[in-house]
Short mmCIF file of C-alpha atoms in Angstrom, two decimals:
data_model
loop_
_atom_site.label_atom_id
_atom_site.label_comp_id
_atom_site.label_asym_id
_atom_site.label_seq_id
_atom_site.Cartn_x
_atom_site.Cartn_y
_atom_site.Cartn_z
CA MET A 1 -33.54 -36.62 -10.81
CA THR A 2 -36.38 -37.81 -7.90
CA SER A 3 -38.13 -34.42 -6.30
CA THR A 4 -39.32 -34.06 -2.74
CA HIS A 5 -42.12 -32.17 -1.28
CA ILE A 6 -41.02 -28.36 -1.14
CA ASP A 7 -43.71 -26.26 1.04
CA VAL A 8 -43.44 -22.94 -1.17
CA ASN A 9 -45.19 -21.18 1.67
CA ALA A 10 -41.89 -21.85 4.22
CA ILE A 11 -40.44 -19.28 2.19
CA ASP A 12 -39.77 -15.98 4.18
CA LEU A 13 -40.77 -14.41 0.34
CA ASP A 14 -40.26 -10.64 1.94
CA GLY A 15 -37.17 -11.47 3.56
CA LEU A 16 -36.08 -12.83 0.20
CA GLY A 17 -37.37 -9.57 -1.55
CA ALA A 18 -35.50 -7.14 1.02
CA TRP A 19 -32.31 -9.09 0.28
CA MET A 20 -32.58 -8.81 -3.47
CA ASP A 21 -33.51 -5.25 -3.18
CA ALA A 22 -29.89 -4.89 -1.42
CA GLN A 23 -28.21 -6.58 -3.91
CA GLY A 24 -29.23 -3.84 -6.73
CA LEU A 25 -32.12 -6.82 -8.56
CA PRO A 26 -35.08 -5.77 -9.93
CA GLY A 27 -37.57 -5.05 -7.20
CA GLY A 28 -41.91 -5.52 -7.04
CA PRO A 29 -43.70 -8.65 -5.95
CA ILE A 30 -42.62 -11.55 -5.87
CA THR A 31 -44.88 -14.06 -8.22
CA GLY A 32 -45.28 -17.08 -9.69
CA THR A 33 -43.62 -19.34 -7.11
CA ALA A 34 -43.01 -22.99 -7.82
CA PRO A 35 -41.29 -25.59 -6.81
CA VAL A 36 -38.72 -27.35 -9.56
CA ALA A 37 -38.39 -31.07 -9.54
CA GLY A 38 -34.33 -31.80 -8.52
CA GLY A 39 -32.89 -34.32 -6.17
CA THR A 40 -33.76 -35.45 -2.64
CA GLN A 41 -30.81 -33.38 -1.46
CA ASN A 42 -30.98 -29.45 -1.93
CA VAL A 43 -34.45 -27.44 -2.83
CA MET A 44 -35.28 -25.29 -5.90
CA VAL A 45 -38.05 -23.40 -6.10
CA ARG A 46 -38.67 -21.00 -9.15
CA PHE A 47 -40.06 -17.36 -9.32
CA GLU A 48 -40.69 -14.15 -11.04
CA ARG A 49 -39.90 -10.62 -9.82
CA GLY A 50 -39.60 -7.30 -11.97
CA GLY A 51 -39.95 -8.82 -14.99
CA SER A 52 -37.43 -11.16 -14.54
CA PRO A 53 -37.08 -15.28 -14.05
CA TYR A 54 -35.35 -17.36 -11.26
CA ILE A 55 -34.14 -19.85 -9.75
CA LEU A 56 -33.68 -20.03 -5.48
CA ARG A 57 -31.54 -23.31 -4.43
CA ARG A 58 -31.69 -23.45 -0.62
CA PRO A 59 -30.92 -26.14 1.67
CA PRO A 60 -34.27 -28.87 2.43
CA GLN A 61 -36.37 -28.69 5.34
CA HIS A 62 -34.36 -31.01 7.31
CA ALA A 63 -30.98 -29.51 6.56
CA ARG A 64 -28.36 -32.37 6.49
CA ARG A 65 -24.69 -31.66 8.59
CA LYS A 66 -23.04 -29.65 5.95
CA SER A 67 -25.97 -28.63 3.54
CA ASN A 68 -25.23 -24.67 4.31
CA GLU A 69 -21.40 -25.45 3.39
CA VAL A 70 -22.50 -27.17 0.23
CA LEU A 71 -24.51 -24.53 -0.77
CA ARG A 72 -21.58 -22.06 -0.60
CA ARG A 73 -19.12 -24.37 -2.70
CA GLU A 74 -21.56 -23.95 -5.21
CA ALA A 75 -22.45 -20.67 -5.16
CA ARG A 76 -18.25 -20.03 -5.69
CA LEU A 77 -18.21 -22.76 -8.22
CA LEU A 78 -21.04 -21.56 -10.69
CA ALA A 79 -19.32 -17.95 -10.18
CA ALA A 80 -16.08 -19.24 -10.79
CA LEU A 81 -17.48 -20.95 -14.36
CA ARG A 82 -20.06 -17.87 -15.21
CA ASP A 83 -17.33 -16.61 -18.24
CA THR A 84 -16.31 -19.93 -19.15
CA ARG A 85 -17.83 -21.97 -21.93
CA VAL A 86 -18.56 -24.96 -19.68
CA PRO A 87 -22.24 -25.05 -19.82
CA ALA A 88 -23.67 -24.51 -15.87
CA PRO A 89 -26.50 -22.35 -14.92
CA ARG A 90 -25.71 -18.20 -14.98
CA LEU A 91 -25.30 -17.42 -10.87
CA VAL A 92 -26.97 -14.07 -10.92
CA ALA A 93 -26.28 -13.78 -6.40
CA ALA A 94 -25.69 -15.52 -3.18
CA GLN A 95 -25.99 -14.98 -0.15
CA THR A 96 -23.21 -16.99 2.32
CA GLU A 97 -21.86 -15.02 4.78
CA HIS A 98 -24.55 -15.79 6.82
CA GLU A 99 -27.43 -18.18 7.12
CA PRO A 100 -29.91 -19.13 6.11
CA VAL A 101 -27.08 -19.84 2.73
CA PHE A 102 -28.88 -19.84 -0.41
CA TYR A 103 -28.34 -18.60 -4.16
CA LEU A 104 -30.21 -17.39 -6.80
CA MET A 105 -29.36 -18.45 -10.76
CA GLU A 106 -30.88 -17.83 -14.09
CA PRO A 107 -32.97 -20.38 -15.22
CA VAL A 108 -31.95 -23.02 -18.28
CA ASP A 109 -33.56 -22.72 -21.63
CA GLY A 110 -33.42 -26.82 -21.45
CA PHE A 111 -34.90 -29.86 -20.46
CA ASN A 112 -34.04 -33.03 -18.47
CA PRO A 113 -33.90 -36.38 -20.39
CA SER A 114 -35.05 -38.38 -17.84
CA LEU A 115 -38.88 -36.37 -17.33
CA GLY A 116 -39.52 -36.91 -21.26
CA LEU A 117 -37.77 -36.22 -24.58
CA PRO A 118 -39.70 -33.13 -26.71
CA ASP A 119 -39.13 -32.99 -30.66
CA PRO A 120 -36.95 -32.98 -32.50
CA HIS A 121 -34.84 -35.33 -30.08
CA ALA A 122 -37.79 -38.24 -29.59
CA SER A 123 -38.35 -38.54 -33.12
CA ASP A 124 -34.48 -38.49 -34.65
CA PRO A 125 -32.37 -41.03 -33.67
CA ALA A 126 -29.22 -39.06 -34.53
CA ILE A 127 -30.02 -36.37 -32.13
CA ARG A 128 -30.54 -38.99 -29.59
CA HIS A 129 -27.26 -41.03 -30.40
CA ARG A 130 -25.29 -37.45 -30.71
CA MET A 131 -26.66 -36.09 -27.03
CA GLY A 132 -24.63 -38.83 -25.89
CA LEU A 133 -21.70 -37.91 -27.19
CA GLU A 134 -22.52 -33.74 -26.14
CA ALA A 135 -22.37 -35.32 -22.88
CA ALA A 136 -18.77 -36.36 -23.08
CA ALA A 137 -17.93 -33.09 -24.58
CA ALA A 138 -19.53 -31.53 -22.09
CA LEU A 139 -17.35 -33.31 -19.36
CA ALA A 140 -14.19 -32.94 -21.59
CA GLU A 141 -15.33 -28.70 -21.28
CA LEU A 142 -15.16 -29.23 -17.56
CA GLY A 143 -11.69 -30.84 -17.53
CA ARG A 144 -9.74 -27.87 -19.43
CA ILE A 145 -11.18 -25.90 -16.29
CA ASP A 146 -7.70 -24.81 -14.56
CA PRO A 147 -8.30 -25.34 -10.85
CA GLY A 148 -6.39 -23.16 -9.65
CA VAL A 149 -9.01 -20.68 -10.27
CA LEU A 150 -11.20 -22.31 -7.02
CA PRO A 151 -7.96 -22.45 -4.56
CA GLY A 152 -8.83 -24.07 -1.61
CA PHE A 153 -11.69 -25.61 -3.43
CA GLY A 154 -10.67 -29.28 -3.00
CA ARG A 155 -7.64 -31.30 -1.55
CA PRO A 156 -6.45 -33.12 -5.00
CA ASP A 157 -2.96 -34.52 -2.83
CA GLY A 158 -3.89 -38.84 -1.99
CA PHE A 159 -7.54 -38.16 -3.93
CA LEU A 160 -7.15 -41.40 -5.45
CA ASP A 161 -5.84 -42.79 -2.22
CA ARG A 162 -8.88 -41.55 -0.05
CA GLN A 163 -11.53 -42.67 -1.87
CA VAL A 164 -12.31 -46.02 -0.76
CA PRO A 165 -11.77 -45.31 3.30
CA ARG A 166 -13.50 -41.80 2.84
CA TRP A 167 -16.47 -43.59 1.76
CA LEU A 168 -16.32 -46.88 4.51
CA GLY A 169 -16.09 -44.35 6.76
CA GLU A 170 -19.53 -42.46 5.38
CA LEU A 171 -20.86 -45.48 5.27
CA ASP A 172 -20.53 -46.41 8.62
CA SER A 173 -21.56 -43.12 9.88
CA TYR A 174 -25.09 -43.84 9.13
CA ASN A 175 -25.00 -45.98 12.12
CA ARG A 176 -25.66 -43.23 13.91
CA LEU A 177 -29.17 -42.70 12.77
CA ASP A 178 -31.72 -44.01 14.96
CA GLY A 179 -33.45 -47.44 13.38
CA TYR A 180 -30.67 -47.98 10.48
CA PRO A 181 -29.71 -51.34 10.88
CA GLY A 182 -27.23 -51.14 8.71
CA PRO A 183 -25.79 -51.78 5.63
CA ASP A 184 -27.62 -54.99 3.46
CA ILE A 185 -24.93 -54.30 0.28
CA PRO A 186 -23.93 -57.35 -1.95
CA HIS A 187 -20.13 -57.49 -3.20
CA LEU A 188 -19.56 -54.12 -0.90
CA THR A 189 -15.97 -55.91 0.53
CA GLU A 190 -15.24 -57.61 -2.51
CA THR A 191 -15.21 -54.19 -4.51
CA ALA A 192 -13.12 -52.23 -2.17
CA GLY A 193 -10.88 -54.45 -2.10
CA TRP A 194 -10.81 -54.64 -6.07
CA LEU A 195 -10.48 -50.78 -6.49
CA GLU A 196 -7.42 -50.75 -3.92
CA ARG A 197 -5.67 -53.86 -5.58
CA HIS A 198 -6.41 -51.73 -9.49
CA ARG A 199 -5.81 -48.10 -8.02
CA PRO A 200 -4.09 -45.45 -10.65
CA ALA A 201 -0.95 -44.57 -9.45
CA THR A 202 -0.96 -41.26 -10.79
CA PHE A 203 -3.46 -38.53 -11.80
CA THR A 204 -3.77 -34.98 -13.42
CA PRO A 205 -5.76 -32.62 -10.54
CA GLY A 206 -8.91 -30.68 -12.33
CA VAL A 207 -12.60 -29.50 -11.18
CA MET A 208 -14.89 -32.54 -10.97
CA HIS A 209 -18.92 -32.27 -10.61
CA GLY A 210 -19.07 -35.17 -8.23
CA ASP A 211 -22.37 -36.58 -9.80
CA TYR A 212 -22.28 -36.41 -13.83
CA HIS A 213 -24.87 -38.54 -15.49
CA PHE A 214 -27.72 -37.39 -17.14
CA ALA A 215 -30.81 -36.68 -14.54
CA ASN A 216 -27.93 -33.77 -13.68
CA LEU A 217 -28.18 -32.73 -17.38
CA MET A 218 -30.35 -30.18 -19.52
CA PHE A 219 -30.18 -30.17 -23.25
CA ALA A 220 -31.05 -27.49 -25.39
CA HIS A 221 -34.67 -28.34 -27.22
CA ASP A 222 -33.52 -27.36 -30.82
CA SER A 223 -30.50 -29.53 -30.38
CA PRO A 224 -28.12 -32.26 -28.97
CA ARG A 225 -26.28 -29.83 -27.18
CA VAL A 226 -25.98 -29.88 -23.82
CA ALA A 227 -27.59 -26.63 -22.06
CA ALA A 228 -26.14 -26.84 -18.79
CA ILE A 229 -24.87 -29.15 -16.51
CA VAL A 230 -27.07 -29.20 -13.02
CA ASP A 231 -26.69 -29.98 -9.22
CA TRP A 232 -22.85 -29.53 -8.57
CA GLU A 233 -23.46 -30.24 -4.86
CA MET A 234 -21.00 -32.75 -4.88
CA SER A 235 -18.29 -30.75 -7.00
CA THR A 236 -14.20 -30.31 -5.91
CA ILE A 237 -10.70 -30.66 -7.04
CA GLY A 238 -9.76 -34.07 -8.10
CA ASP A 239 -9.68 -36.31 -10.65
CA PRO A 240 -11.96 -35.87 -13.65
CA LEU A 241 -11.74 -39.13 -14.85
CA LEU A 242 -14.02 -40.29 -11.54
CA ASP A 243 -16.95 -38.13 -13.62
CA LEU A 244 -16.36 -39.95 -16.89
CA GLY A 245 -16.40 -43.19 -14.96
CA TRP A 246 -19.48 -42.02 -12.84
CA LEU A 247 -21.28 -40.94 -16.73
CA VAL A 248 -20.71 -44.44 -17.69
CA ALA A 249 -21.57 -46.42 -15.19
CA MET A 250 -24.74 -45.09 -15.30
CA TRP A 251 -25.51 -45.35 -19.00
CA PRO A 252 -27.53 -48.28 -18.57
CA ALA A 253 -30.44 -46.00 -16.61
CA ASN A 254 -30.16 -43.65 -19.39
CA ASP A 255 -32.23 -46.67 -21.84
CA GLY A 256 -35.62 -45.93 -20.53
CA HIS A 257 -35.75 -42.45 -21.03
CA VAL A 258 -32.91 -42.00 -24.67
CA PRO A 259 -33.35 -44.90 -26.65
CA GLY A 260 -30.60 -45.04 -28.73
CA LEU A 261 -27.73 -43.48 -27.15
CA PRO A 262 -23.63 -45.05 -27.89
CA SER A 263 -22.30 -47.18 -26.17
CA PRO A 264 -20.51 -46.49 -22.99
CA ARG A 265 -16.73 -47.26 -24.97
CA GLU A 266 -18.26 -44.69 -27.77
CA ILE A 267 -18.66 -42.19 -24.50
CA VAL A 268 -15.04 -43.54 -23.47
CA ASP A 269 -13.55 -42.96 -27.00
CA CYS A 270 -15.06 -39.45 -27.51
CA TYR A 271 -14.31 -37.67 -24.32
CA GLY A 272 -10.59 -39.26 -24.95
CA ALA A 273 -10.65 -37.81 -28.22
CA LEU A 274 -11.77 -34.11 -26.82
CA SER A 275 -9.15 -33.85 -23.87
CA ASP A 276 -5.42 -35.05 -22.81
CA ARG A 277 -5.89 -37.18 -20.46
CA ASP A 278 -5.27 -40.87 -20.02
CA VAL A 279 -8.67 -43.14 -20.11
CA SER A 280 -6.90 -46.51 -20.34
CA ALA A 281 -7.94 -47.40 -16.68
CA LEU A 282 -11.66 -45.73 -17.14
CA ASP A 283 -13.18 -49.39 -15.78
CA TRP A 284 -11.61 -48.57 -12.89
CA TYR A 285 -13.17 -45.09 -12.34
CA ALA A 286 -16.67 -46.74 -13.53
CA VAL A 287 -16.34 -48.86 -10.71
CA LEU A 288 -15.53 -46.23 -7.96
CA ALA A 289 -18.22 -44.49 -9.28
CA CYS A 290 -20.71 -46.99 -9.17
CA PHE A 291 -19.13 -47.99 -5.48
CA LYS A 292 -19.33 -43.92 -4.18
CA LEU A 293 -22.45 -43.73 -5.59
CA GLY A 294 -23.91 -46.87 -4.49
CA ILE A 295 -23.36 -45.65 -0.72
CA VAL A 296 -24.55 -42.27 -1.16
CA LEU A 297 -27.54 -43.51 -1.89
CA GLU A 298 -27.62 -45.78 0.82
CA GLY A 299 -27.52 -42.30 3.13
CA THR A 300 -30.45 -41.54 1.82
CA HIS A 301 -31.95 -45.04 3.11
CA ALA A 302 -30.55 -45.09 6.22
CA ARG A 303 -32.31 -41.19 6.76
CA ALA A 304 -35.55 -42.81 5.73
CA PHE A 305 -35.43 -45.22 8.95
CA ALA A 306 -34.92 -42.47 11.07
CA GLY A 307 -38.09 -40.84 9.96
CA GLN A 308 -35.65 -37.72 7.92
CA ALA A 309 -36.44 -38.32 4.22
CA PRO A 310 -39.91 -40.33 2.86
CA LYS A 311 -39.80 -44.08 3.34
CA GLU A 312 -40.38 -45.01 -0.50
CA ILE A 313 -38.06 -42.53 -1.66
CA GLY A 314 -35.06 -44.70 1.01
CA ASP A 315 -36.74 -48.35 -0.30
CA LEU A 316 -35.99 -46.66 -4.14
CA LEU A 317 -32.52 -45.44 -3.18
CA HIS A 318 -31.35 -48.05 -1.30
CA ALA A 319 -32.22 -50.90 -4.75
CA THR A 320 -30.56 -48.26 -6.74
CA THR A 321 -27.41 -48.65 -4.47
CA LEU A 322 -27.99 -52.39 -5.04
CA THR A 323 -28.23 -52.13 -8.85
CA LEU A 324 -25.20 -50.09 -8.48
CA PHE A 325 -22.96 -52.83 -7.13
CA GLY A 326 -24.49 -55.16 -8.84
CA ARG A 327 -23.27 -52.79 -12.22
CA ALA A 328 -19.33 -52.77 -10.42
CA ARG A 329 -18.92 -56.75 -10.60
CA GLN A 330 -20.14 -56.65 -13.67
CA ILE A 331 -17.08 -53.91 -15.09
CA MET A 332 -14.80 -55.20 -12.86
CA ASP A 333 -15.29 -58.98 -15.06
CA GLY A 334 -14.57 -56.68 -18.16
CA LEU A 335 -18.21 -55.88 -18.81
CA LEU A 336 -18.72 -52.29 -18.87
CA ASP A 337 -20.71 -52.34 -21.94
CA GLU A 338 -23.28 -54.84 -20.60
CA GLY A 339 -26.23 -53.37 -19.12
#
């Protein structure tokens, strides 16, 4: 995960405390405020009050057009997952009826592997190998959630048909940002055409995370178990196999953080053994994941030109976009396990 600068002093702690009082949460002074490393899209701050720790999640200083709606959806989803077997942060309370939109969740007792491995994970190859399989198992658990618990949360009808036009439209929208010269992405047109020609004919709708990879997973300190799937801002009701494609598309990025993980094909096989879903077209989903994520990251690159994101982060994410489209080319050539 890439951290972004957070001015904790800009948060209205008095207003937050009054709101917490109205929710019946433990009272007292708010102490120990500190930013939590996360994505560039939303802000997280850890604090304590009344003997309990919390994580506050709110939009960034330069809020995106749909920032508040994204936070509302996250809070709704976490509420739906609270009493399931899906590992997710536990929602405490949310303000979604009026602005500022935010929510509180319990801190996760776990670590993010992209920030370093503690023992026993660092010293035990078997644990590191199992971490990959546990990532697939947690995703299979999410795929078993009945999408009916979240009516109106997404539009599953025609979900796969919409993907390529939807994300090409998103890419085109970046041209409205001042200073952005337009996308310079090799294989863009070629990848879009391949996806349209090879699109699966049918799928079974389910709850999707939308950004499922190791940087959005936290693992238990004492085992390879996934302690929580985090950062649900791209969640929807769609085709859960895209989450699996997302995981394996990003797989080469994990090598520097967690050596000795299973191969992408092992991950697919593990998921397939735990799910009723047909994983035979997984290459298509992995290419779509590269396509979609590359376009999402290019958005930060475009916003950097307009002064709405740090230039160094924009440049870094643009380089990642180019890597993702190169990965898509490999997968289209039948080289899923190559990195």
